[in-house]
Amino acid sequence: MWNQACSQPSDGMPSHKATVMDSSLMLPQRSTLLILPCTVSQLLSASRGSDRTFTICNWELNQVSVVGIIRGSAPFVTNIQYSVDDMTGPPLNVKQWVNTEDCASPGTYVKVTGSLRSLDGQRSLLAMDIRCIKDLNEITSHMLEVVQAHMQLFGKAFDVNMNTIVIGHGGGEHPKGVLPNGLSTIQAQVMHVIQSFSVSDIGIGFNELQSQLNHLSVGDLRASLTFLINEGHAFFTIDEHHFKSTEH
C-alpha cells in the first residue's frame, strides 16, 4: 500500500517504518519517504530536482512502485537490467543488483518498488524489490491506487501522463469526466484492461473483462466497448466476444 514509508536517520541509511496519514490528509514531514504508486509515464515525465532527485508537482519522489510486464532483460556481473512496460509510455529501464538466484523472465507481470535515478543520462528505477504478479487484478488495483494517491497528495486527479482531469459527478453514477485523450474515466479503465491483455493473440474475452472490472455494470462495459471499437481503439479477434487494443 502507498502509505508504507521509510524514515531517514542522520547516518543517511533508510530504515523501514510504517507511516499512516491522518484523516485531514496532511502531508507527512520531509523525513518520511512515501512509497508512491506511479505509472511509467509519470516517472518519465517527472521534473528533475536538485541533488539527483525527481519531483511531481514539487513533491520529491523517493520510493515509488510501478506495475508492468517485462519486455526484456539483460544480465550483468553485478546487476540485472529489465525493460518494464505498463503501456502508458515507453518501457522503463529497471536495474536490480544481483542478490538472488531468482530472475523474472520476459512476458512476466511484475510489481517493482524502488528509487528513480538518472544513470548515464537515462532514467532508471533502482529496484529494492521485484515481485512477480500472479493475479492480474493487481494491475487494475495498482492503477486505482495511483489515482487515489495522487488525488490525496495533490488535491486533484491526474491521468497517467500527469494531465489534470476535470471530473464531473451526476445522478449517483460513476464519475465520467472526459480525459485529454477523449475517453471517459470508465472508457479509460476498460481500455487499460484490454491493453494489458493485448499481449495475447486472442486478447481478452468479455467474461474476463467483466471479472477484471466487476465494479462496473454490464451496460457500462458494453457501451464502452462499442465506443472503443467504433473509434478504432480496439477490435474483435477470434469472435465478437474477444477484444484487443489497436494501440498495442
CSV table of N, CA and C in Angstrom, one decimal, residues 69-142:
chain,number,residue,atom,x,y,z
A,69,ILE,N,4.7,-5.3,-17.4
A,69,ILE,CA,5.2,-6.5,-18.0
A,69,ILE,C,6.6,-6.4,-18.4
A,70,ILE,N,7.4,-7.4,-18.2
A,70,ILE,CA,8.8,-7.4,-18.6
A,70,ILE,C,8.9,-7.7,-20.1
A,71,ARG,N,9.5,-6.7,-20.8
A,71,ARG,CA,9.7,-6.9,-22.3
A,71,ARG,C,11.0,-7.5,-22.6
A,72,GLY,N,12.0,-7.3,-21.7
A,72,GLY,CA,13.3,-7.8,-22.0
A,72,GLY,C,14.2,-7.8,-20.8
A,73,SER,N,15.3,-8.5,-20.7
A,73,SER,CA,16.2,-8.5,-19.6
A,73,SER,C,17.6,-8.7,-20.1
A,74,ALA,N,18.6,-8.1,-19.4
A,74,ALA,CA,20.0,-8.3,-19.7
A,74,ALA,C,20.8,-8.5,-18.4
A,75,PRO,N,21.3,-9.7,-18.2
A,75,PRO,CA,22.1,-9.9,-17.0
A,75,PRO,C,23.6,-9.4,-17.2
A,76,PHE,N,24.0,-8.8,-16.1
A,76,PHE,CA,25.4,-8.3,-16.0
A,76,PHE,C,26.1,-9.0,-14.8
A,77,VAL,N,27.3,-8.7,-14.5
A,77,VAL,CA,28.0,-9.3,-13.4
A,77,VAL,C,27.4,-8.9,-12.1
A,78,THR,N,27.1,-7.6,-11.9
A,78,THR,CA,26.7,-7.2,-10.6
A,78,THR,C,25.2,-6.8,-10.6
A,79,ASN,N,24.5,-6.8,-11.7
A,79,ASN,CA,23.1,-6.4,-11.7
A,79,ASN,C,22.4,-7.1,-12.9
A,80,ILE,N,21.1,-7.0,-12.9
A,80,ILE,CA,20.2,-7.4,-14.0
A,80,ILE,C,19.4,-6.2,-14.4
A,81,GLN,N,19.3,-5.9,-15.7
A,81,GLN,CA,18.5,-4.8,-16.1
A,81,GLN,C,17.3,-5.3,-16.9
A,82,TYR,N,16.2,-4.8,-16.5
A,82,TYR,CA,14.9,-5.1,-17.2
A,82,TYR,C,14.3,-4.0,-17.9
A,83,SER,N,13.5,-4.3,-18.9
A,83,SER,CA,12.7,-3.3,-19.6
A,83,SER,C,11.2,-3.5,-19.2
A,84,VAL,N,10.6,-2.6,-18.4
A,84,VAL,CA,9.3,-2.8,-17.8
A,84,VAL,C,8.3,-1.9,-18.5
A,85,ASP,N,7.2,-2.4,-19.0
A,85,ASP,CA,6.2,-1.7,-19.8
A,85,ASP,C,4.9,-1.8,-19.2
A,86,ASP,N,4.3,-0.7,-18.8
A,86,ASP,CA,2.9,-0.7,-18.3
A,86,ASP,C,1.9,-0.1,-19.3
A,87,MET,N,2.4,0.2,-20.6
A,87,MET,CA,1.6,0.6,-21.7
A,87,MET,C,1.1,2.0,-21.5
A,88,THR,N,1.7,2.8,-20.6
A,88,THR,CA,1.4,4.2,-20.5
A,88,THR,C,2.4,5.1,-21.2
A,89,GLY,N,3.5,4.5,-21.7
A,89,GLY,CA,4.6,5.3,-22.3
A,89,GLY,C,5.6,4.3,-22.7
A,90,PRO,N,6.8,4.8,-23.1
A,90,PRO,CA,7.9,3.9,-23.5
A,90,PRO,C,8.3,3.0,-22.3
A,91,PRO,N,8.8,1.8,-22.5
A,91,PRO,CA,9.3,1.0,-21.4
A,91,PRO,C,10.3,1.7,-20.5
A,92,LEU,N,10.3,1.3,-19.2
A,92,LEU,CA,11.2,1.9,-18.2
A,92,LEU,C,12.3,1.0,-17.9
A,93,ASN,N,13.6,1.5,-17.9
A,93,ASN,CA,14.7,0.7,-17.5
A,93,ASN,C,14.7,0.5,-16.0
A,94,VAL,N,14.8,-0.8,-15.6
A,94,VAL,CA,14.8,-1.2,-14.2
A,94,VAL,C,16.1,-1.9,-13.9
A,95,LYS,N,16.8,-1.5,-12.9
A,95,LYS,CA,18.1,-2.2,-12.5
A,95,LYS,C,17.9,-2.8,-11.1
A,96,GLN,N,18.3,-4.1,-11.1
A,96,GLN,CA,18.3,-4.8,-9.8
A,96,GLN,C,19.6,-5.4,-9.5
A,97,TRP,N,20.2,-5.1,-8.4
A,97,TRP,CA,21.5,-5.7,-8.0
A,97,TRP,C,21.4,-7.1,-7.8
A,98,VAL,N,22.3,-7.9,-8.2
A,98,VAL,CA,22.3,-9.4,-8.1
A,98,VAL,C,22.4,-9.8,-6.7
A,99,ASN,N,21.4,-10.2,-6.1
A,99,ASN,CA,21.4,-10.7,-4.7
A,99,ASN,C,20.5,-12.0,-4.5
A,100,THR,N,20.1,-12.5,-5.6
A,100,THR,CA,19.2,-13.7,-5.5
A,100,THR,C,19.3,-14.5,-6.8
A,101,GLU,N,19.0,-15.8,-6.7
A,101,GLU,CA,19.1,-16.6,-7.9
A,101,GLU,C,17.8,-16.5,-8.7
A,102,ASP,N,16.8,-16.0,-8.2
A,102,ASP,CA,15.5,-15.8,-8.9
A,102,ASP,C,15.7,-14.7,-9.9
A,103,CYS,N,15.1,-14.9,-11.1
A,103,CYS,CA,15.2,-13.8,-12.1
A,103,CYS,C,13.9,-13.8,-12.9
A,104,ALA,N,13.2,-12.7,-12.9
A,104,ALA,CA,11.9,-12.6,-13.7
A,104,ALA,C,12.2,-12.7,-15.2
A,105,SER,N,11.4,-13.4,-15.9
A,105,SER,CA,11.6,-13.6,-17.3
A,105,SER,C,10.7,-12.7,-18.1
A,106,PRO,N,11.1,-12.4,-19.4
A,106,PRO,CA,10.2,-11.6,-20.3
A,106,PRO,C,8.8,-12.2,-20.4
A,107,GLY,N,7.8,-11.3,-20.5
A,107,GLY,CA,6.5,-11.8,-20.5
A,107,GLY,C,5.8,-11.9,-19.2
A,108,THR,N,6.6,-11.7,-18.1
A,108,THR,CA,6.1,-11.8,-16.7
A,108,THR,C,5.6,-10.4,-16.2
A,109,TYR,N,4.4,-10.4,-15.6
A,109,TYR,CA,4.0,-9.2,-15.0
A,109,TYR,C,4.6,-9.1,-13.6
A,110,VAL,N,5.1,-7.9,-13.3
A,110,VAL,CA,5.8,-7.7,-12.0
A,110,VAL,C,5.4,-6.4,-11.4
A,111,LYS,N,5.6,-6.3,-10.0
A,111,LYS,CA,5.5,-5.1,-9.3
A,111,LYS,C,6.9,-4.7,-8.8
A,112,VAL,N,7.3,-3.5,-9.1
A,112,VAL,CA,8.6,-3.1,-8.8
A,112,VAL,C,8.6,-1.9,-7.8
A,113,THR,N,9.3,-2.0,-6.8
A,113,THR,CA,9.5,-0.9,-5.8
A,113,THR,C,10.9,-0.5,-5.8
A,114,GLY,N,11.1,0.8,-5.9
A,114,GLY,CA,12.5,1.3,-5.9
A,114,GLY,C,12.6,2.8,-6.0
A,115,SER,N,13.7,3.3,-6.4
A,115,SER,CA,14.0,4.8,-6.4
A,115,SER,C,14.4,5.1,-7.9
A,116,LEU,N,13.8,6.3,-8.3
A,116,LEU,CA,14.1,6.8,-9.7
A,116,LEU,C,15.4,7.5,-9.7
A,117,ARG,N,16.3,7.1,-10.6
A,117,ARG,CA,17.6,7.7,-10.7
A,117,ARG,C,17.9,8.0,-12.2
A,118,SER,N,18.9,8.9,-12.4
A,118,SER,CA,19.3,9.1,-13.8
A,118,SER,C,20.7,8.5,-13.9
A,119,LEU,N,20.9,7.5,-14.7
A,119,LEU,CA,22.2,6.8,-14.9
A,119,LEU,C,22.6,7.0,-16.3
A,120,ASP,N,23.8,7.6,-16.5
A,120,ASP,CA,24.3,7.8,-17.9
A,120,ASP,C,23.3,8.5,-18.8
A,121,GLY,N,22.5,9.5,-18.2
A,121,GLY,CA,21.6,10.3,-19.0
A,121,GLY,C,20.3,9.6,-19.2
A,122,GLN,N,20.1,8.3,-18.7
A,122,GLN,CA,18.9,7.6,-18.9
A,122,GLN,C,18.2,7.4,-17.5
A,123,ARG,N,16.9,7.6,-17.5
A,123,ARG,CA,16.2,7.4,-16.2
A,123,ARG,C,16.0,5.9,-16.0
A,124,SER,N,16.3,5.5,-14.8
A,124,SER,CA,16.2,4.1,-14.4
A,124,SER,C,15.6,4.0,-13.0
A,125,LEU,N,15.0,2.9,-12.8
A,125,LEU,CA,14.4,2.6,-11.5
A,125,LEU,C,15.3,1.6,-10.8
A,126,LEU,N,16.0,2.0,-9.7
A,126,LEU,CA,16.8,1.1,-8.9
A,126,LEU,C,15.9,0.3,-8.0
A,127,ALA,N,15.8,-1.0,-8.3
A,127,ALA,CA,14.8,-1.8,-7.6
A,127,ALA,C,15.2,-2.3,-6.3
A,128,MET,N,14.4,-2.0,-5.3
A,128,MET,CA,14.6,-2.6,-4.0
A,128,MET,C,13.9,-4.0,-3.9
A,129,ASP,N,12.8,-4.1,-4.7
A,129,ASP,CA,12.1,-5.4,-4.7
A,129,ASP,C,11.4,-5.5,-6.1
A,130,ILE,N,11.5,-6.7,-6.6
A,130,ILE,CA,10.7,-7.1,-7.8
A,130,ILE,C,9.9,-8.3,-7.5
A,131,ARG,N,8.6,-8.2,-7.6
A,131,ARG,CA,7.7,-9.3,-7.3
A,131,ARG,C,6.9,-9.7,-8.4
A,132,CYS,N,6.9,-11.0,-8.8
A,132,CYS,CA,6.0,-11.5,-9.9
A,132,CYS,C,4.6,-11.4,-9.5
A,133,ILE,N,3.7,-11.0,-10.5
A,133,ILE,CA,2.3,-10.9,-10.2
A,133,ILE,C,1.6,-12.1,-10.8
A,134,LYS,N,0.8,-12.8,-10.0
A,134,LYS,CA,0.1,-14.0,-10.5
A,134,LYS,C,-1.4,-13.7,-10.7
A,135,ASP,N,-1.9,-12.7,-10.0
A,135,ASP,CA,-3.3,-12.3,-10.1
A,135,ASP,C,-3.4,-11.0,-10.9
A,136,LEU,N,-3.9,-11.0,-12.1
A,136,LEU,CA,-3.9,-9.8,-12.9
A,136,LEU,C,-4.8,-8.7,-12.4
A,137,ASN,N,-5.6,-9.0,-11.3
A,137,ASN,CA,-6.4,-8.0,-10.7
A,137,ASN,C,-5.5,-6.9,-10.1
A,138,GLU,N,-4.3,-7.3,-9.8
A,138,GLU,CA,-3.3,-6.3,-9.2
A,138,GLU,C,-3.0,-5.2,-10.1
A,139,ILE,N,-3.1,-5.5,-11.4
A,139,ILE,CA,-2.8,-4.4,-12.4
A,139,ILE,C,-3.8,-3.3,-12.3
A,140,THR,N,-5.1,-3.7,-12.3
A,140,THR,CA,-6.2,-2.7,-12.1
A,140,THR,C,-6.1,-2.0,-10.8
A,141,SER,N,-5.8,-2.8,-9.7
A,141,SER,CA,-5.7,-2.3,-8.4
A,141,SER,C,-4.6,-1.3,-8.3
A,142,HIS,N,-3.5,-1.5,-8.9
A,142,HIS,CA,-2.4,-0.5,-8.9
A,142,HIS,C,-2.8,0.8,-9.6
